[in-house]
């Protein structure tokens, strides 16, 4: 491991199947596979994702609620999720994963 390379860099091995373009291998990464700059990171509904860890993070989206949608981080507890979702409704911020970890709360 004398050198370090980007994750999607060009394969450099002498026997590498991808570099030699063997049939049935995945295609070599190249600059042409990039997405359009205007639509990069856009979700299909036209929003950009913003990961939220607590209720205070929602305040950052207050003026940007037509451009960014909140996504609750995976390590947030069900109790805090409930508070985040309630506050997001008050601020009319879209939450992409509002139903995650909420099923067990309703059953109890």
N, C-alpha and C. Protein backbone atom coordinates (compact mmCIF):
# COMPACT_ATOMS: atom_id res chain seq x y z
N UNK A 1 0.84 -1.20 0.00
CA UNK A 1 0.00 0.00 0.00
C UNK A 1 0.87 1.24 0.00
N UNK A 2 1.73 1.36 -0.99
CA UNK A 2 2.63 2.49 -1.07
C UNK A 2 1.98 3.74 -1.62
N UNK A 3 0.86 3.58 -2.27
CA UNK A 3 0.19 4.75 -2.83
C UNK A 3 -1.29 4.67 -2.51
N UNK A 4 -1.96 5.80 -2.63
CA UNK A 4 -3.39 5.85 -2.35
C UNK A 4 -4.09 6.44 -3.57
N UNK A 5 -5.25 5.87 -3.93
CA UNK A 5 -5.93 6.29 -5.13
C UNK A 5 -7.41 6.52 -4.83
N UNK A 6 -8.06 7.39 -5.61
CA UNK A 6 -9.49 7.60 -5.44
C UNK A 6 -10.24 6.29 -5.59
N UNK A 7 -11.42 6.19 -4.98
CA UNK A 7 -12.18 4.95 -4.98
C UNK A 7 -12.53 4.52 -6.40
N UNK A 8 -12.98 5.48 -7.23
CA UNK A 8 -13.41 5.13 -8.57
C UNK A 8 -12.36 5.48 -9.60
N UNK A 9 -11.11 5.26 -9.27
CA UNK A 9 -10.04 5.61 -10.20
C UNK A 9 -9.87 4.57 -11.30
N UNK A 10 -8.98 4.85 -12.23
CA UNK A 10 -8.72 3.93 -13.33
C UNK A 10 -7.96 2.72 -12.80
N UNK A 11 -8.38 1.51 -13.17
CA UNK A 11 -7.67 0.30 -12.73
C UNK A 11 -6.25 0.28 -13.29
N UNK A 12 -5.28 -0.08 -12.45
CA UNK A 12 -3.88 0.00 -12.88
C UNK A 12 -3.17 -1.35 -12.92
N UNK A 13 -3.85 -2.42 -12.52
CA UNK A 13 -3.18 -3.71 -12.45
C UNK A 13 -2.85 -4.29 -13.82
N UNK A 14 -1.75 -5.05 -13.90
CA UNK A 14 -1.33 -5.58 -15.20
C UNK A 14 -2.29 -6.65 -15.72
N UNK A 15 -2.95 -7.37 -14.82
CA UNK A 15 -3.87 -8.43 -15.24
C UNK A 15 -5.33 -8.02 -15.11
N UNK A 16 -5.59 -6.76 -14.84
CA UNK A 16 -6.94 -6.31 -14.52
C UNK A 16 -7.89 -6.52 -15.70
N UNK A 17 -9.02 -7.22 -15.44
CA UNK A 17 -9.99 -7.51 -16.50
C UNK A 17 -10.72 -6.27 -16.96
N UNK A 18 -10.97 -5.36 -16.03
CA UNK A 18 -11.71 -4.14 -16.37
C UNK A 18 -10.86 -3.25 -17.27
N UNK A 19 -9.58 -3.09 -16.89
CA UNK A 19 -8.68 -2.24 -17.68
C UNK A 19 -8.50 -2.81 -19.08
N UNK A 20 -8.48 -4.13 -19.19
CA UNK A 20 -8.30 -4.77 -20.50
C UNK A 20 -9.61 -4.87 -21.27
N UNK A 21 -10.69 -4.41 -20.68
CA UNK A 21 -12.02 -4.32 -21.31
C UNK A 21 -12.54 -5.68 -21.79
N UNK A 22 -12.43 -6.68 -20.92
CA UNK A 22 -12.98 -7.99 -21.24
C UNK A 22 -14.50 -7.92 -21.27
N UNK A 23 -15.08 -8.74 -22.12
CA UNK A 23 -16.53 -8.80 -22.25
C UNK A 23 -17.15 -9.29 -20.94
N UNK A 24 -18.24 -8.67 -20.52
CA UNK A 24 -18.93 -9.09 -19.32
C UNK A 24 -18.46 -8.43 -18.04
N UNK A 25 -17.39 -7.64 -18.10
CA UNK A 25 -16.92 -6.93 -16.91
C UNK A 25 -17.61 -5.57 -16.85
N UNK A 26 -17.58 -4.96 -15.67
CA UNK A 26 -18.21 -3.65 -15.60
C UNK A 26 -17.33 -2.61 -16.31
N UNK A 27 -17.96 -1.54 -16.75
CA UNK A 27 -17.27 -0.56 -17.57
C UNK A 27 -16.29 0.25 -16.75
N UNK A 28 -15.24 0.70 -17.41
CA UNK A 28 -14.22 1.48 -16.74
C UNK A 28 -14.75 2.87 -16.40
N UNK A 29 -14.48 3.37 -15.20
CA UNK A 29 -14.96 4.71 -14.86
C UNK A 29 -14.30 5.76 -15.74
N UNK A 30 -15.09 6.69 -16.21
CA UNK A 30 -14.55 7.79 -17.00
C UNK A 30 -15.38 9.04 -16.76
N UNK A 31 -14.88 10.16 -17.21
CA UNK A 31 -15.50 11.44 -16.92
C UNK A 31 -16.90 11.55 -17.52
N UNK A 32 -17.18 10.77 -18.56
CA UNK A 32 -18.47 10.86 -19.24
C UNK A 32 -19.64 10.33 -18.44
N UNK A 33 -19.38 9.62 -17.32
CA UNK A 33 -20.47 9.04 -16.55
C UNK A 33 -21.03 10.00 -15.50
N UNK A 34 -20.49 11.21 -15.42
CA UNK A 34 -20.99 12.18 -14.45
C UNK A 34 -22.39 12.64 -14.81
N UNK A 35 -23.16 13.06 -13.81
CA UNK A 35 -24.52 13.54 -14.08
C UNK A 35 -24.49 15.05 -14.30
N UNK A 36 -25.58 15.58 -14.83
CA UNK A 36 -25.70 16.99 -15.12
C UNK A 36 -25.51 17.81 -13.84
N UNK A 37 -24.74 18.90 -13.93
CA UNK A 37 -24.46 19.72 -12.75
C UNK A 37 -25.73 20.31 -12.16
N UNK A 38 -26.69 20.66 -13.02
CA UNK A 38 -27.92 21.29 -12.53
C UNK A 38 -28.78 20.31 -11.74
N UNK A 39 -28.75 19.05 -12.11
CA UNK A 39 -29.63 18.07 -11.46
C UNK A 39 -28.87 17.13 -10.52
N UNK A 40 -27.58 17.34 -10.32
CA UNK A 40 -26.80 16.47 -9.45
C UNK A 40 -27.32 16.56 -8.01
N UNK A 41 -27.45 15.43 -7.36
CA UNK A 41 -27.92 15.29 -5.97
C UNK A 41 -29.41 15.60 -5.82
N UNK A 42 -30.13 15.87 -6.90
CA UNK A 42 -31.56 16.14 -6.80
C UNK A 42 -32.31 14.82 -6.67
N UNK A 43 -33.29 14.80 -5.79
CA UNK A 43 -34.16 13.64 -5.70
C UNK A 43 -35.23 13.77 -6.81
N UNK A 44 -35.92 12.70 -7.14
CA UNK A 44 -36.92 12.76 -8.22
C UNK A 44 -38.00 13.82 -8.00
N UNK A 45 -38.28 14.17 -6.74
CA UNK A 45 -39.32 15.18 -6.50
C UNK A 45 -38.77 16.60 -6.57
N UNK A 46 -37.49 16.76 -6.90
CA UNK A 46 -36.92 18.09 -7.09
C UNK A 46 -36.27 18.69 -5.86
N UNK A 47 -36.28 17.97 -4.74
CA UNK A 47 -35.68 18.47 -3.51
C UNK A 47 -34.24 17.98 -3.38
N UNK A 48 -33.44 18.72 -2.62
CA UNK A 48 -32.12 18.27 -2.23
C UNK A 48 -32.21 17.72 -0.81
N UNK A 49 -31.41 16.72 -0.48
CA UNK A 49 -31.47 16.08 0.83
C UNK A 49 -30.62 16.86 1.83
N UNK A 50 -31.12 16.97 3.07
CA UNK A 50 -30.36 17.56 4.16
C UNK A 50 -30.55 16.68 5.38
N UNK A 51 -29.46 16.11 5.89
CA UNK A 51 -29.55 15.16 7.01
C UNK A 51 -29.70 15.93 8.32
N UNK A 52 -30.71 15.55 9.09
CA UNK A 52 -31.07 16.24 10.32
C UNK A 52 -30.81 15.30 11.50
N UNK A 53 -30.14 15.81 12.54
CA UNK A 53 -29.86 15.01 13.73
C UNK A 53 -30.71 15.43 14.92
N UNK A 54 -31.20 16.68 14.92
CA UNK A 54 -32.01 17.15 16.04
C UNK A 54 -32.94 18.26 15.58
N UNK A 55 -33.78 18.75 16.48
CA UNK A 55 -34.77 19.76 16.13
C UNK A 55 -34.10 21.07 15.72
N UNK A 56 -32.95 21.39 16.31
CA UNK A 56 -32.25 22.63 15.98
C UNK A 56 -31.77 22.64 14.53
N UNK A 57 -31.44 21.47 13.99
CA UNK A 57 -31.03 21.39 12.59
C UNK A 57 -32.15 21.79 11.64
N UNK A 58 -33.40 21.58 12.06
CA UNK A 58 -34.54 21.95 11.20
C UNK A 58 -34.61 23.45 10.99
N UNK A 59 -34.17 24.22 11.99
CA UNK A 59 -34.24 25.68 11.88
C UNK A 59 -33.39 26.18 10.71
N UNK A 60 -32.36 25.44 10.34
CA UNK A 60 -31.52 25.84 9.21
C UNK A 60 -32.29 25.80 7.90
N UNK A 61 -33.33 24.96 7.84
CA UNK A 61 -34.10 24.80 6.60
C UNK A 61 -35.31 25.73 6.54
N UNK A 62 -35.43 26.61 7.52
CA UNK A 62 -36.63 27.45 7.63
C UNK A 62 -36.91 28.23 6.36
N UNK A 63 -35.91 28.89 5.80
CA UNK A 63 -36.10 29.71 4.59
C UNK A 63 -35.91 28.89 3.31
N UNK A 64 -35.43 27.65 3.43
CA UNK A 64 -35.11 26.84 2.25
C UNK A 64 -36.04 25.65 2.09
N UNK A 65 -37.26 25.72 2.67
CA UNK A 65 -38.11 24.54 2.69
C UNK A 65 -38.68 24.17 1.32
N UNK A 66 -38.54 25.01 0.31
CA UNK A 66 -38.98 24.66 -1.05
C UNK A 66 -37.85 24.01 -1.85
N UNK A 67 -36.62 24.12 -1.35
CA UNK A 67 -35.46 23.60 -2.07
C UNK A 67 -34.89 22.34 -1.42
N UNK A 68 -34.88 22.30 -0.08
CA UNK A 68 -34.29 21.18 0.66
C UNK A 68 -35.36 20.40 1.41
N UNK A 69 -35.17 19.08 1.45
CA UNK A 69 -36.02 18.22 2.25
C UNK A 69 -35.17 17.62 3.36
N UNK A 70 -35.74 17.51 4.55
CA UNK A 70 -35.00 16.95 5.68
C UNK A 70 -35.04 15.43 5.62
N UNK A 71 -33.92 14.81 5.97
CA UNK A 71 -33.88 13.36 6.15
C UNK A 71 -33.31 13.10 7.53
N UNK A 72 -34.07 12.40 8.36
CA UNK A 72 -33.64 12.15 9.72
C UNK A 72 -32.53 11.11 9.71
N UNK A 73 -31.43 11.40 10.40
CA UNK A 73 -30.28 10.50 10.44
C UNK A 73 -30.67 9.16 11.03
N UNK A 74 -29.94 8.11 10.65
CA UNK A 74 -30.34 6.76 11.03
C UNK A 74 -30.16 6.49 12.51
N UNK A 75 -29.31 7.26 13.20
CA UNK A 75 -29.04 6.96 14.60
C UNK A 75 -29.87 7.80 15.57
N UNK A 76 -30.94 8.43 15.08
CA UNK A 76 -31.82 9.22 15.93
C UNK A 76 -32.89 8.30 16.52
N UNK A 77 -33.14 8.46 17.83
CA UNK A 77 -34.10 7.57 18.50
C UNK A 77 -35.52 7.89 18.09
N UNK A 78 -36.43 6.96 18.37
CA UNK A 78 -37.83 7.12 17.97
C UNK A 78 -38.46 8.32 18.68
N UNK A 79 -38.08 8.56 19.91
CA UNK A 79 -38.66 9.68 20.66
C UNK A 79 -38.26 11.03 20.05
N UNK A 80 -36.98 11.17 19.70
CA UNK A 80 -36.54 12.41 19.09
C UNK A 80 -37.08 12.56 17.68
N UNK A 81 -37.25 11.43 16.97
CA UNK A 81 -37.84 11.48 15.63
C UNK A 81 -39.22 12.11 15.67
N UNK A 82 -39.99 11.72 16.69
CA UNK A 82 -41.35 12.25 16.84
C UNK A 82 -41.32 13.78 16.97
N UNK A 83 -40.39 14.28 17.78
CA UNK A 83 -40.27 15.72 17.99
C UNK A 83 -39.83 16.42 16.71
N UNK A 84 -38.91 15.80 15.98
CA UNK A 84 -38.43 16.39 14.72
C UNK A 84 -39.56 16.47 13.71
N UNK A 85 -40.36 15.40 13.61
CA UNK A 85 -41.45 15.36 12.63
C UNK A 85 -42.51 16.40 12.97
N UNK A 86 -42.83 16.54 14.25
CA UNK A 86 -43.83 17.54 14.66
C UNK A 86 -43.35 18.95 14.32
N UNK A 87 -42.09 19.23 14.61
CA UNK A 87 -41.54 20.57 14.33
C UNK A 87 -41.47 20.83 12.82
N UNK A 88 -41.15 19.79 12.05
CA UNK A 88 -41.08 19.94 10.60
C UNK A 88 -42.46 20.27 10.02
N UNK A 89 -43.51 19.69 10.57
CA UNK A 89 -44.86 20.01 10.11
C UNK A 89 -45.21 21.46 10.40
N UNK A 90 -44.80 21.96 11.57
CA UNK A 90 -45.05 23.36 11.91
C UNK A 90 -44.33 24.31 10.95
N UNK A 91 -43.11 23.94 10.55
CA UNK A 91 -42.32 24.79 9.66
C UNK A 91 -42.58 24.47 8.18
N UNK A 92 -43.49 23.54 7.92
CA UNK A 92 -43.81 23.02 6.58
C UNK A 92 -42.55 22.61 5.81
N UNK A 93 -41.76 21.78 6.46
CA UNK A 93 -40.56 21.19 5.85
C UNK A 93 -40.87 19.74 5.53
N UNK A 94 -40.53 19.33 4.32
CA UNK A 94 -40.77 17.94 3.92
C UNK A 94 -39.72 17.04 4.56
N UNK A 95 -40.18 15.92 5.15
CA UNK A 95 -39.28 14.93 5.74
C UNK A 95 -39.38 13.66 4.90
N UNK A 96 -38.26 13.22 4.35
CA UNK A 96 -38.30 12.09 3.41
C UNK A 96 -38.58 10.77 4.11
N UNK A 97 -38.00 10.55 5.29
CA UNK A 97 -38.18 9.25 5.97
C UNK A 97 -38.97 9.42 7.26
N UNK A 98 -40.10 10.07 7.19
CA UNK A 98 -40.90 10.36 8.39
C UNK A 98 -41.49 9.11 9.02
N UNK A 99 -41.67 8.03 8.27
CA UNK A 99 -42.30 6.84 8.84
C UNK A 99 -41.30 5.87 9.44
N UNK A 100 -40.00 6.13 9.31
CA UNK A 100 -38.99 5.21 9.82
C UNK A 100 -39.00 5.17 11.35
N UNK A 101 -38.92 3.98 11.91
CA UNK A 101 -38.89 3.73 13.36
C UNK A 101 -40.16 4.19 14.08
N UNK A 102 -41.23 4.48 13.36
CA UNK A 102 -42.44 4.96 14.01
C UNK A 102 -43.47 3.85 14.17
N UNK A 103 -43.28 2.73 13.49
CA UNK A 103 -44.27 1.66 13.51
C UNK A 103 -44.44 1.08 14.91
N UNK A 104 -43.32 0.85 15.61
CA UNK A 104 -43.38 0.23 16.94
C UNK A 104 -44.07 1.17 17.95
N UNK A 105 -43.97 2.46 17.73
CA UNK A 105 -44.62 3.42 18.62
C UNK A 105 -46.14 3.29 18.54
N UNK A 106 -46.67 3.13 17.32
CA UNK A 106 -48.12 3.06 17.12
C UNK A 106 -48.71 1.77 17.68
N UNK A 107 -47.95 0.67 17.62
CA UNK A 107 -48.45 -0.62 18.08
C UNK A 107 -48.63 -0.63 19.60
N UNK A 108 -47.80 0.10 20.33
CA UNK A 108 -47.87 0.10 21.81
C UNK A 108 -49.07 0.86 22.31
